[in-house]
mmCIF file of C-alpha atoms in Angstrom:
data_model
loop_
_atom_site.group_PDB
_atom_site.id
_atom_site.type_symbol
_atom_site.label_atom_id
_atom_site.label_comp_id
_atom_site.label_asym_id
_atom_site.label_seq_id
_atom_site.Cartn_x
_atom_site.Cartn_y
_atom_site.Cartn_z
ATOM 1 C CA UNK U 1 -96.735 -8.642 -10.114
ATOM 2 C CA UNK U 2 -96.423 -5.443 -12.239
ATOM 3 C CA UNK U 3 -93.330 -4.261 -14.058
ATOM 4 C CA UNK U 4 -91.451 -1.364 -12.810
ATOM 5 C CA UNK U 5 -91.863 1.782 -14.540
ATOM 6 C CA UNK U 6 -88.773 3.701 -15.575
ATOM 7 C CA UNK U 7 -89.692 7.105 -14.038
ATOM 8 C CA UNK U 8 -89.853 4.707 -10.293
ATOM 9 C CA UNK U 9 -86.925 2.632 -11.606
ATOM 10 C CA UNK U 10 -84.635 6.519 -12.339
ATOM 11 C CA UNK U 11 -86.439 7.387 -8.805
ATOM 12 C CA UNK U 12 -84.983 4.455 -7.086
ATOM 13 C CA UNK U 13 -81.810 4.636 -8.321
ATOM 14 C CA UNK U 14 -80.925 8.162 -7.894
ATOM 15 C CA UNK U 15 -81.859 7.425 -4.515
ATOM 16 C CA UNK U 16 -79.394 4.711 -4.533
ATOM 17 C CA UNK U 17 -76.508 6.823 -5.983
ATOM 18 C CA UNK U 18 -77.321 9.904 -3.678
ATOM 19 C CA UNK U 19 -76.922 7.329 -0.545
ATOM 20 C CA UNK U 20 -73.632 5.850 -1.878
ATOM 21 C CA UNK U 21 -72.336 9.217 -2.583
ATOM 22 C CA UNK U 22 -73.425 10.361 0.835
ATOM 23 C CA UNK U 23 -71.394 6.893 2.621
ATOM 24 C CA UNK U 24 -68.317 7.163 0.481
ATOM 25 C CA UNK U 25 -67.960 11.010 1.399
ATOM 26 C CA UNK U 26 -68.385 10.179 5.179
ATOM 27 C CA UNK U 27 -66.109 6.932 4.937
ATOM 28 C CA UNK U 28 -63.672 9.302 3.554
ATOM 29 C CA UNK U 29 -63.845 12.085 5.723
ATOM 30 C CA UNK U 30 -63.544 9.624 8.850
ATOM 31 C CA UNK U 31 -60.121 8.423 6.856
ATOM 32 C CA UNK U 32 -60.628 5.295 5.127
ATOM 33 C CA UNK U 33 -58.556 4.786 2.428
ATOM 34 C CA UNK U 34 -60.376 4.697 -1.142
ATOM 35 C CA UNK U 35 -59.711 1.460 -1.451
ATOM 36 C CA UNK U 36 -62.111 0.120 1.552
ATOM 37 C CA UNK U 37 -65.028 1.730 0.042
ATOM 38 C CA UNK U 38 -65.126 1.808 -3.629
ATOM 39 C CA UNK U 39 -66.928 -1.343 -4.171
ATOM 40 C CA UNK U 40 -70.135 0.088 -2.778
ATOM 41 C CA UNK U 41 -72.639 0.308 -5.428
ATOM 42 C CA UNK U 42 -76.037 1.508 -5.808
ATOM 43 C CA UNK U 43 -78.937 -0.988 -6.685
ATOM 44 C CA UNK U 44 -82.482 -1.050 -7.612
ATOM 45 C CA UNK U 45 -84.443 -4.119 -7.032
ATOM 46 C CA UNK U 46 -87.202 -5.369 -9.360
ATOM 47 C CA UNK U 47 -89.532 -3.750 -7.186
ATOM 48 C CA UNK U 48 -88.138 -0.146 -7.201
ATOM 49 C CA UNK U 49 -86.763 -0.137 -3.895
ATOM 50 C CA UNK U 50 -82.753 1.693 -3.631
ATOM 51 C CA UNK U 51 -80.222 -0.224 -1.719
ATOM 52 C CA UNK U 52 -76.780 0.233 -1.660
ATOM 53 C CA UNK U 53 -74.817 -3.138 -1.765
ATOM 54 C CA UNK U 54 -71.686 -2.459 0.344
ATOM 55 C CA UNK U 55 -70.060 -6.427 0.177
ATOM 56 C CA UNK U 56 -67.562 -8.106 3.305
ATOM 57 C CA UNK U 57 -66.398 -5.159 4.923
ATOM 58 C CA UNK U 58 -63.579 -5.514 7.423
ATOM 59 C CA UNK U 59 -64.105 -6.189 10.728
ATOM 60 C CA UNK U 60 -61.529 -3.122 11.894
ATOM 61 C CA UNK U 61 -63.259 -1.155 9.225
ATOM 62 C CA UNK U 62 -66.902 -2.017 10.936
ATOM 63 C CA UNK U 63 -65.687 -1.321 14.541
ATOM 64 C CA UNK U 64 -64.389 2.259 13.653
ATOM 65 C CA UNK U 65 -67.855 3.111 11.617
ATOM 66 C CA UNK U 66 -69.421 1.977 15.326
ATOM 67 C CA UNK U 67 -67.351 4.431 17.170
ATOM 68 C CA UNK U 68 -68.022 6.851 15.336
ATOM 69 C CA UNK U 69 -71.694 6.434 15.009
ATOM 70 C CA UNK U 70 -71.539 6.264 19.010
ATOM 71 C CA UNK U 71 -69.483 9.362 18.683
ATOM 72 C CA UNK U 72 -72.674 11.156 16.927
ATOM 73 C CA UNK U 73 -75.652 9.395 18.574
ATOM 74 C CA UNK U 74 -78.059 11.502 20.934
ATOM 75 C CA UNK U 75 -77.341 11.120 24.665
ATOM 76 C CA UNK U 76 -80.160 8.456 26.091
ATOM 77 C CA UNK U 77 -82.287 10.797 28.834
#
């Protein structure tokens, strides 16, 4: 196994921060309250790879991101 370079490691995690950015902004606009979302954070594993560790989440909170994502998928032909 090789050690992660810092140019993949700043890669990763401004990939990381961009996502969490992009899910706090839609939590928000859908009209969660700050406080359900703040805790997400943006992560880099060893290997470079950008996740965004989002915790428990509520299970109301969960059932209205589904709705919503139902709301904005494609139509099935």
């Amino acid at each position: 196994m090789t050690a992660l370079d810092m140019q993949q490691w700043r890669d990763g995690r401004k990939a990381a921060d961009d996502a969490t950015c992009a899910l706090k902004e839609a939590l928000a606009a859908c009209g969660f309250p700050e406080h359900q979302y703040r805790h997400a954070r943006p992560v880099v594993t060893h290997s470079g790879r950008p996740y965004v560790h989002f915790g428990l989440v509520p299970a109301a909170m969960v059932e209205k991101i589904a709705e919503a994502l139902r709301r904005e998928a494609p139509s099935k032909p």
